[in-house]
């Protein structure tokens, strides 16, 4: 009876807009009153838990509770999104007079007079730049966009520039609705949101960061730990995006020239370290007045930063997995490309699982040491499928793409580990992911491994639809967690033990 005669009033204007973060979500207040006089308010339209409340005190209470939940449960995908843009230690350029050794080829003749080439080690002084070149670099501010492949290797380039003595390396803001609205108007057409939002990141650097140069490399190949693959190419769309962005900002007029900002877009192969160093030296020899010795030293520091980054994430990933094995629990693995670490691209989906008490790790956090992998890839007779352990040619013959290779390999690891559950991320119209999605499903289905997908992600975010899917997955995970604690599982899995 009360429901039939309930009165309600809705309000949606600037007074109901959420002001607790920069997203400024438009909310609707629905005030209801029953015939018995009971009054309540329902709030809709928010995209995070802050929008549930109206007062700052209530919002702070929610923020405190959320912070405690996050501290109790690791989210290595979120940590990776921060760590890759942080500063790593590096060895400064050697001082004047420092002697280096290098291997050189020299021509010669054998005892019988035949021509032959041999190598020998030569010692020579490290070639440093002129003092005025170092002084110019100290005054430079270089901006790097937080987007695309930079989520894989930004720490390499920030370390590279800092080693060369560049005064400041700054990054664009993290992808958000506000950043997209302010800078997404530039007229490039592309199939996926991660590449389209690159314009907004460059706009953010150009207009707000007070930089002298914007560095947005075109990377053709990426370094991978996998051996049994046909190649390790970067996504071709990502490779070309820096060039497309440049065209966007120079088509009608040159916005870079107008702002007094240089735009640097070298084409690099990061799979081959010597080629990467040669490409950077060729590109910056005149722009920064760098010597070959400087660039090679700076590249070594950059690759060391990448190794430190991977080592830290893999160690923490192993700790999360070991804890799950000991406690008969579940670890959620986000199976995505490097840019899916961007909270503006993954829409905070993995954070919702973290808040529900599930530790979250990403592709970079999966251990690659034999102590972890051998038990997973050993069959009942004790034989180890080494080729399957080191690559994906056993399931995907066209294994040329770095991102696709990694996703397939991680899917194989998850399928073999009873405590890991995969959530596959893919953005709208990603051709590489479309070609492997069926294979990933087959890998999971072959051993009854739980496998969930969030495909066709783009700039639009329906909070209600995402919440419904997340809640449905969480319900299944709760059941699986209970089964594990009871000593059973929905899939056979491989017996694994936690590392001491």
Coordinates of C-alpha atoms in Angstrom, one line a residue:
X1 CA 0.0 0.0 0.0
X2 CA 2.8 2.5 0.9
X3 CA 4.6 1.8 -2.4
X4 CA 1.5 2.4 -4.5
X5 CA 0.9 5.8 -2.8
X6 CA 4.5 6.8 -2.5
X7 CA 5.4 10.4 -3.6
X8 CA 8.7 11.3 -5.1
X9 CA 10.5 14.2 -6.6
X10 CA 13.7 14.2 -8.8
X11 CA 16.2 16.9 -9.1
X12 CA 19.2 17.1 -11.6
X13 CA 21.0 20.5 -11.8
X14 CA 24.3 22.1 -10.7
X15 CA 23.3 21.8 -7.1
X16 CA 23.2 18.0 -7.3
X17 CA 26.6 17.7 -9.2
X18 CA 29.3 15.8 -7.3
X19 CA 32.2 18.1 -6.2
X20 CA 34.4 15.5 -4.5
X21 CA 36.8 15.0 -7.4
X22 CA 37.7 16.5 -10.8
X23 CA 35.2 14.3 -12.7
X24 CA 32.3 16.4 -11.4
X25 CA 29.7 13.8 -12.2
X26 CA 26.1 14.9 -12.9
X27 CA 23.9 13.2 -10.3
X28 CA 20.2 12.9 -9.8
X29 CA 18.6 13.1 -6.4
X30 CA 15.4 11.2 -6.0
X31 CA 13.5 12.1 -2.8
X32 CA 10.7 9.7 -1.8
X33 CA 8.0 10.0 0.9
X34 CA 5.6 7.2 1.9
X35 CA 2.0 7.8 3.2
X36 CA 3.3 6.9 6.7
X37 CA 5.8 9.8 6.5
X38 CA 9.0 7.9 5.9
X39 CA 11.4 10.0 3.8
X40 CA 14.5 8.8 2.0
X41 CA 16.8 10.0 -0.7
X42 CA 18.4 7.9 -3.5
X43 CA 21.3 9.3 -5.5
X44 CA 22.0 8.0 -9.1
X45 CA 24.5 9.0 -11.8
X46 CA 27.8 8.8 -9.8
X47 CA 30.8 6.9 -11.1
X48 CA 32.5 6.2 -7.8
X49 CA 31.6 5.7 -4.2
X50 CA 32.2 9.4 -3.4
X51 CA 29.1 10.2 -5.3
X52 CA 27.0 8.2 -2.8
X53 CA 27.1 11.0 -0.2
X54 CA 26.5 14.7 0.1
X55 CA 28.6 15.9 3.0
X56 CA 32.4 16.2 3.1
X57 CA 32.4 14.3 6.4
X58 CA 30.5 11.4 4.9
X59 CA 32.8 11.4 1.9
X60 CA 35.9 11.4 4.1
X61 CA 34.6 8.5 6.0
X62 CA 34.1 6.5 2.8
X63 CA 37.6 7.5 1.6
X64 CA 39.1 6.3 4.9
X65 CA 37.3 3.0 4.6
X66 CA 38.4 2.6 1.0
X67 CA 42.0 3.4 1.9
X68 CA 42.0 0.8 4.5
X69 CA 40.7 -1.8 2.1
X70 CA 43.3 -0.9 -0.5
X71 CA 46.1 -1.1 2.0
X72 CA 44.9 -4.6 3.1
X73 CA 44.8 -6.0 -0.5
X74 CA 47.5 -5.4 -3.1
X75 CA 46.7 -4.1 -6.6
X76 CA 49.9 -4.5 -8.6
X77 CA 48.3 -3.1 -11.8
X78 CA 47.7 0.2 -10.1
X79 CA 51.2 0.1 -8.6
X80 CA 52.7 -0.6 -12.0
X81 CA 50.8 2.5 -13.4
X82 CA 52.6 4.6 -10.8
X83 CA 56.0 2.9 -10.7
X84 CA 56.6 3.1 -14.5
X85 CA 56.5 6.9 -14.3
X86 CA 58.6 7.2 -11.1
X87 CA 62.3 8.0 -10.9
X88 CA 64.9 5.2 -10.8
X89 CA 68.5 5.3 -9.7
X90 CA 71.2 5.7 -12.3
X91 CA 74.9 6.0 -12.7
X92 CA 75.9 9.6 -13.8
X93 CA 78.0 10.2 -16.8
X94 CA 81.6 9.2 -16.3
X95 CA 84.0 12.0 -15.4
X96 CA 86.6 13.4 -17.8
X97 CA 89.5 11.0 -18.4
X98 CA 87.4 7.9 -17.6
X99 CA 88.7 4.9 -19.7
X100 CA 86.3 2.6 -21.4
X101 CA 86.9 -0.7 -23.2
X102 CA 85.3 -1.6 -26.5
X103 CA 85.4 -4.5 -28.8
X104 CA 86.4 -3.6 -32.4
X105 CA 86.8 -5.6 -35.6
X106 CA 90.2 -5.2 -37.4
X107 CA 91.4 -6.6 -40.7
X108 CA 94.3 -8.9 -40.9
X109 CA 95.8 -11.9 -42.7
X110 CA 96.3 -15.5 -41.8
X111 CA 99.7 -17.2 -41.9
X112 CA 98.9 -18.4 -45.4
X113 CA 98.1 -14.9 -46.5
X114 CA 94.3 -15.1 -46.6
X115 CA 92.3 -12.0 -45.5
X116 CA 90.4 -12.4 -42.3
X117 CA 88.7 -10.2 -39.7
X118 CA 89.3 -10.5 -36.0
X119 CA 88.1 -8.7 -32.9
X120 CA 90.2 -7.0 -30.2
X121 CA 89.6 -5.0 -27.1
X122 CA 90.7 -1.4 -27.2
X123 CA 90.9 1.1 -24.4
X124 CA 90.1 4.8 -24.9
X125 CA 88.8 7.8 -23.0
X126 CA 85.0 8.2 -22.6
X127 CA 83.9 11.0 -25.0
X128 CA 82.1 13.7 -23.1
X129 CA 80.2 16.6 -24.6
X130 CA 81.4 20.2 -24.5
X131 CA 80.5 22.0 -21.2
X132 CA 78.1 24.4 -22.8
X133 CA 76.0 21.4 -24.1
X134 CA 75.6 20.0 -20.6
X135 CA 74.6 23.5 -19.4
X136 CA 71.9 23.7 -22.1
X137 CA 70.5 20.3 -21.1
X138 CA 70.2 21.4 -17.5
X139 CA 67.8 24.1 -18.5
X140 CA 65.5 21.7 -20.5
X141 CA 62.1 20.5 -19.4
X142 CA 61.0 17.4 -21.4
X143 CA 57.4 16.3 -21.4
X144 CA 56.3 12.7 -21.9
X145 CA 52.7 11.6 -22.4
X146 CA 51.2 9.0 -20.1
X147 CA 49.8 6.8 -22.8
X148 CA 50.2 3.7 -25.0
X149 CA 53.6 2.1 -25.1
X150 CA 54.9 4.5 -22.5
X151 CA 53.2 2.4 -19.9
X152 CA 55.8 -0.2 -20.8
X153 CA 58.9 1.9 -21.1
X154 CA 58.5 5.4 -19.7
X155 CA 61.0 4.7 -17.0
X156 CA 63.6 3.8 -19.6
X157 CA 63.2 7.2 -21.3
X158 CA 63.0 9.3 -18.1
X159 CA 66.2 7.6 -16.8
X160 CA 67.8 8.1 -20.2
X161 CA 67.1 11.9 -20.2
X162 CA 68.1 12.3 -16.5
X163 CA 71.4 10.5 -17.2
X164 CA 72.1 12.9 -20.0
X165 CA 71.6 15.8 -17.6
X166 CA 68.2 17.0 -18.8
X167 CA 67.0 19.3 -16.0
X168 CA 63.4 18.0 -15.7
X169 CA 61.3 15.2 -17.0
X170 CA 57.5 15.7 -16.6
X171 CA 54.5 13.6 -17.5
X172 CA 51.0 14.5 -18.7
X173 CA 48.1 13.9 -16.3
X174 CA 46.6 10.5 -16.0
X175 CA 43.7 9.8 -18.5
X176 CA 40.4 11.1 -17.1
X177 CA 37.1 12.4 -18.4
X178 CA 38.4 16.0 -17.9
X179 CA 41.6 15.4 -19.8
X180 CA 39.7 13.8 -22.7
X181 CA 37.1 16.7 -22.8
X182 CA 39.8 19.3 -22.8
X183 CA 42.1 17.8 -25.4
X184 CA 40.1 15.2 -27.3
X185 CA 38.8 17.6 -29.9
X186 CA 41.8 17.3 -32.2
X187 CA 40.7 15.8 -35.5
X188 CA 42.3 12.4 -35.8
X189 CA 40.2 9.4 -36.6
X190 CA 41.4 6.1 -35.2
X191 CA 39.8 2.8 -34.2
X192 CA 40.8 2.6 -30.5
X193 CA 40.4 5.0 -27.6
X194 CA 44.0 4.5 -26.3
X195 CA 45.4 6.0 -29.5
X196 CA 42.8 8.7 -29.8
X197 CA 43.4 9.9 -26.2
X198 CA 47.1 10.5 -27.1
X199 CA 46.0 13.8 -28.6
X200 CA 44.6 14.9 -25.2
X201 CA 47.8 13.9 -23.5
X202 CA 50.0 16.0 -25.9
X203 CA 47.5 18.9 -25.5
X204 CA 47.9 18.6 -21.7
X205 CA 51.6 18.8 -22.0
X206 CA 51.5 21.6 -24.6
X207 CA 49.2 23.8 -22.6
X208 CA 49.8 23.1 -18.9
X209 CA 53.2 21.7 -18.2
X210 CA 55.5 24.5 -19.3
X211 CA 57.8 22.2 -21.3
X212 CA 60.6 22.9 -23.9
X213 CA 60.1 19.6 -25.8
X214 CA 57.5 16.8 -26.0
X215 CA 59.0 13.3 -26.4
X216 CA 56.7 10.8 -28.0
X217 CA 58.7 7.9 -29.6
X218 CA 57.5 5.6 -32.4
X219 CA 58.4 2.2 -31.1
X220 CA 58.4 -0.7 -33.5
X221 CA 59.6 -3.6 -31.4
X222 CA 59.6 -4.3 -27.6
X223 CA 61.9 -6.5 -25.5
X224 CA 60.2 -9.7 -24.2
X225 CA 61.2 -12.5 -22.0
X226 CA 59.5 -15.0 -24.3
X227 CA 61.7 -17.0 -26.6
X228 CA 59.4 -19.4 -28.6
X229 CA 57.7 -16.6 -30.6
X230 CA 58.1 -15.3 -34.2
X231 CA 58.6 -11.7 -33.2
X232 CA 58.0 -9.0 -30.7
X233 CA 56.5 -6.1 -32.7
X234 CA 54.6 -3.3 -31.1
X235 CA 51.0 -2.5 -32.2
X236 CA 51.3 -0.8 -35.6
X237 CA 48.7 1.8 -34.6
X238 CA 50.6 2.6 -31.5
X239 CA 53.8 2.9 -33.5
X240 CA 52.2 5.4 -35.9
X241 CA 50.3 7.4 -33.3
X242 CA 53.1 10.0 -32.5
X243 CA 53.2 10.8 -36.2
X244 CA 49.4 11.1 -36.4
X245 CA 49.4 13.4 -33.3
X246 CA 52.0 15.6 -34.9
X247 CA 49.9 15.9 -38.0
X248 CA 46.9 16.9 -35.8
X249 CA 48.7 19.8 -34.2
X250 CA 50.3 21.1 -37.4
X251 CA 47.6 20.7 -40.0
X252 CA 45.9 24.1 -39.7
X253 CA 48.8 25.8 -37.9
X254 CA 51.9 24.7 -36.0
X255 CA 50.8 24.7 -32.4
X256 CA 54.2 23.4 -31.3
X257 CA 56.0 26.3 -33.0
X258 CA 53.5 28.8 -31.6
X259 CA 54.1 27.5 -28.1
X260 CA 57.9 27.4 -28.6
X261 CA 57.9 23.6 -28.0
X262 CA 59.9 21.0 -30.0
X263 CA 58.2 17.7 -30.8
X264 CA 60.5 14.7 -30.7
X265 CA 59.3 11.4 -32.4
X266 CA 62.3 9.1 -33.1
X267 CA 61.6 5.6 -34.6
X268 CA 63.1 3.0 -32.2
X269 CA 63.6 -0.7 -32.0
X270 CA 63.7 -1.5 -28.3
X271 CA 64.0 -5.3 -28.8
X272 CA 67.6 -4.8 -29.9
X273 CA 69.5 -2.7 -27.4
X274 CA 72.3 -1.7 -29.7
X275 CA 69.8 -0.6 -32.4
X276 CA 67.9 1.4 -29.8
X277 CA 71.1 3.2 -28.7
X278 CA 72.1 3.9 -32.3
X279 CA 68.7 5.3 -33.1
X280 CA 68.7 7.6 -30.1
X281 CA 72.2 8.8 -30.9
X282 CA 71.3 9.6 -34.5
X283 CA 68.2 11.5 -33.4
X284 CA 69.7 13.5 -30.6
X285 CA 73.3 14.0 -31.8
X286 CA 72.5 17.5 -33.0
X287 CA 69.3 18.2 -31.0
X288 CA 71.1 17.6 -27.6
X289 CA 74.7 17.7 -28.8
X290 CA 75.3 14.2 -27.4
X291 CA 78.2 11.8 -28.0
X292 CA 77.8 8.1 -28.8
X293 CA 79.4 7.2 -25.5
X294 CA 76.9 9.3 -23.6
X295 CA 73.9 7.7 -25.3
X296 CA 75.2 4.2 -24.8
X297 CA 75.8 4.8 -21.1
X298 CA 72.3 6.5 -20.8
X299 CA 70.7 3.5 -22.6
X300 CA 72.3 1.1 -20.2
X301 CA 70.9 3.0 -17.3
X302 CA 67.5 3.0 -18.9
X303 CA 67.5 -0.8 -19.4
X304 CA 68.6 -1.2 -15.8
X305 CA 65.6 0.8 -14.7
X306 CA 63.4 -1.5 -16.7
X307 CA 65.0 -4.5 -15.1
X308 CA 64.5 -3.1 -11.7
X309 CA 60.8 -2.3 -12.5
X310 CA 60.1 -5.8 -13.7
X311 CA 62.0 -7.4 -10.8
X312 CA 60.0 -5.5 -8.2
X313 CA 56.7 -6.3 -9.8
X314 CA 57.5 -10.0 -10.2
X315 CA 58.7 -10.3 -6.7
X316 CA 55.5 -8.7 -5.4
X317 CA 53.4 -10.9 -7.8
X318 CA 55.1 -14.0 -6.4
X319 CA 54.3 -12.9 -2.8
X320 CA 50.6 -12.4 -3.7
X321 CA 50.4 -15.8 -5.4
X322 CA 52.3 -17.6 -2.6
X323 CA 49.9 -16.0 0.0
X324 CA 46.9 -17.2 -2.0
X325 CA 48.3 -20.8 -2.2
X326 CA 48.9 -20.8 1.6
X327 CA 45.5 -19.4 2.4
X328 CA 43.6 -21.3 -0.4
X329 CA 42.6 -18.0 -1.9
X330 CA 42.3 -16.4 -5.3
X331 CA 44.4 -13.8 -7.2
X332 CA 42.8 -11.8 -10.0
X333 CA 45.1 -11.4 -13.0
X334 CA 44.4 -8.5 -15.3
X335 CA 45.3 -9.7 -18.8
X336 CA 45.9 -6.6 -20.9
X337 CA 48.3 -4.6 -22.8
X338 CA 50.6 -2.1 -21.0
X339 CA 48.1 0.8 -21.5
X340 CA 45.4 -1.2 -19.7
X341 CA 47.3 -0.2 -16.5
X342 CA 46.0 3.3 -17.1
X343 CA 43.0 3.7 -14.8
X344 CA 41.3 5.9 -17.4
X345 CA 41.5 3.1 -19.9
X346 CA 40.6 0.2 -17.6
X347 CA 37.9 2.3 -15.9
X348 CA 39.0 1.2 -12.4
X349 CA 37.5 -2.2 -12.9
X350 CA 40.3 -4.1 -11.2
X351 CA 40.1 -1.7 -8.3
X352 CA 36.6 -2.9 -7.7
X353 CA 37.9 -6.4 -7.2
X354 CA 40.6 -5.1 -4.9
X355 CA 37.9 -3.4 -2.8
X356 CA 36.1 -6.7 -2.6
X357 CA 39.2 -8.3 -1.0
X358 CA 40.8 -9.9 -4.1
X359 CA 44.5 -9.2 -4.7
X360 CA 45.1 -8.0 -8.2
X361 CA 48.2 -8.5 -10.3
X362 CA 49.0 -7.8 -14.0
X363 CA 51.0 -9.3 -16.9
X364 CA 54.2 -7.7 -15.6
X365 CA 53.7 -9.3 -12.2
X366 CA 53.7 -12.9 -13.3
X367 CA 57.0 -14.5 -12.2
X368 CA 59.1 -15.9 -15.1
X369 CA 61.7 -17.8 -13.1
X370 CA 61.9 -21.6 -13.5
X371 CA 61.1 -22.2 -9.8
X372 CA 57.6 -20.8 -10.4
X373 CA 57.1 -22.1 -14.0
X374 CA 58.5 -25.6 -13.9
X375 CA 55.7 -27.1 -11.7
X376 CA 53.1 -25.6 -14.0
X377 CA 54.5 -26.9 -17.2
X378 CA 55.4 -30.4 -16.0
X379 CA 53.1 -33.2 -17.1
X380 CA 52.0 -36.3 -15.1
X381 CA 55.2 -38.2 -16.2
X382 CA 57.4 -35.4 -14.9
X383 CA 58.4 -34.1 -18.4
X384 CA 58.5 -30.3 -18.8
X385 CA 57.2 -28.7 -22.0
X386 CA 60.0 -26.2 -22.3
X387 CA 58.7 -24.8 -25.6
X388 CA 55.3 -24.1 -24.1
X389 CA 56.9 -22.6 -21.0
X390 CA 59.0 -20.2 -23.0
X391 CA 56.6 -19.1 -25.7
X392 CA 53.2 -19.4 -27.4
X393 CA 53.9 -21.2 -30.7
X394 CA 52.2 -24.3 -29.3
X395 CA 48.9 -22.4 -29.4
X396 CA 49.4 -19.5 -31.8
X397 CA 51.6 -19.8 -34.9
X398 CA 51.4 -16.2 -35.9
X399 CA 53.1 -15.0 -32.8
X400 CA 54.6 -11.7 -34.0
X401 CA 53.0 -9.2 -31.7
X402 CA 54.4 -8.4 -28.3
X403 CA 51.0 -7.7 -26.6
X404 CA 49.2 -10.7 -28.1
X405 CA 52.1 -13.0 -27.2
X406 CA 52.1 -11.9 -23.6
X407 CA 48.3 -12.3 -23.3
X408 CA 48.4 -15.8 -24.6
X409 CA 51.3 -16.8 -22.5
X410 CA 49.7 -15.4 -19.3
X411 CA 46.4 -17.2 -20.2
X412 CA 48.4 -20.5 -20.3
X413 CA 50.0 -19.8 -16.9
X414 CA 46.6 -19.0 -15.4
X415 CA 45.0 -22.1 -16.8
X416 CA 47.7 -24.2 -15.1
X417 CA 47.5 -22.5 -11.7
X418 CA 44.4 -23.3 -9.5
X419 CA 44.7 -20.0 -7.6
X420 CA 44.7 -17.6 -10.5
X421 CA 41.7 -16.2 -12.3
X422 CA 42.0 -14.2 -15.5
X423 CA 40.1 -11.0 -16.5
X424 CA 40.9 -10.2 -20.1
X425 CA 40.8 -6.5 -21.2
X426 CA 40.6 -5.3 -24.8
X427 CA 39.7 -2.0 -26.3
X428 CA 37.1 -1.3 -29.0
X429 CA 38.2 -2.4 -32.5
X430 CA 41.6 -3.9 -31.4
X431 CA 42.5 -6.1 -34.3
X432 CA 45.3 -7.9 -32.6
X433 CA 43.1 -8.9 -29.7
X434 CA 40.2 -9.9 -32.0
X435 CA 42.5 -12.5 -33.6
X436 CA 43.5 -14.2 -30.3
X437 CA 40.3 -13.9 -28.3
X438 CA 39.0 -17.3 -29.4
X439 CA 42.4 -19.0 -28.6
X440 CA 42.4 -17.5 -25.1
X441 CA 38.9 -18.8 -24.5
X442 CA 39.9 -22.3 -25.8
X443 CA 42.9 -22.3 -23.4
X444 CA 40.6 -21.5 -20.4
X445 CA 37.9 -24.0 -21.5
X446 CA 40.3 -26.8 -22.0
X447 CA 41.0 -27.0 -18.3
X448 CA 37.7 -25.4 -17.0
X449 CA 39.7 -22.3 -15.9
X450 CA 37.5 -19.3 -14.9
X451 CA 37.9 -16.6 -17.6
X452 CA 36.1 -13.3 -17.8
X453 CA 36.3 -10.5 -20.4
X454 CA 35.8 -6.8 -20.6
X455 CA 36.1 -6.2 -24.3
X456 CA 35.3 -3.2 -26.4
X457 CA 36.3 -0.7 -23.8
X458 CA 36.4 2.9 -25.0
X459 CA 36.0 6.4 -23.6
X460 CA 32.4 5.8 -22.6
X461 CA 31.8 4.3 -19.3
X462 CA 28.4 3.0 -18.0
X463 CA 28.9 2.7 -14.3
X464 CA 25.7 0.7 -13.8
X465 CA 26.6 -1.8 -16.5
X466 CA 30.1 -2.3 -15.2
X467 CA 28.9 -2.6 -11.6
X468 CA 26.5 -5.3 -12.6
X469 CA 29.2 -7.3 -14.4
X470 CA 31.7 -6.9 -11.6
X471 CA 29.1 -8.0 -9.0
X472 CA 28.3 -11.1 -11.1
X473 CA 31.9 -12.0 -11.5
X474 CA 32.6 -11.3 -7.8
X475 CA 29.7 -13.7 -6.9
X476 CA 31.3 -16.5 -8.9
X477 CA 34.7 -15.7 -7.3
X478 CA 33.2 -15.9 -3.9
X479 CA 31.9 -19.4 -4.7
X480 CA 35.3 -20.4 -6.1
X481 CA 37.1 -19.1 -3.1
X482 CA 34.8 -21.2 -0.8
X483 CA 35.5 -24.3 -2.9
X484 CA 39.3 -23.7 -2.6
X485 CA 39.1 -23.3 1.1
X486 CA 37.0 -26.5 1.3
X487 CA 39.7 -28.3 -0.7
X488 CA 37.9 -28.6 -4.0
X489 CA 38.0 -26.6 -7.3
X490 CA 36.0 -26.3 -10.5
X491 CA 39.1 -27.2 -12.5
X492 CA 41.9 -29.7 -12.2
X493 CA 44.8 -27.3 -12.0
X494 CA 48.4 -28.2 -11.2
X495 CA 49.5 -28.8 -7.6
X496 CA 51.6 -25.9 -6.5
X497 CA 53.3 -25.0 -3.3
X498 CA 54.0 -21.6 -1.9
X499 CA 57.6 -20.6 -1.8
X500 CA 59.0 -20.3 1.7

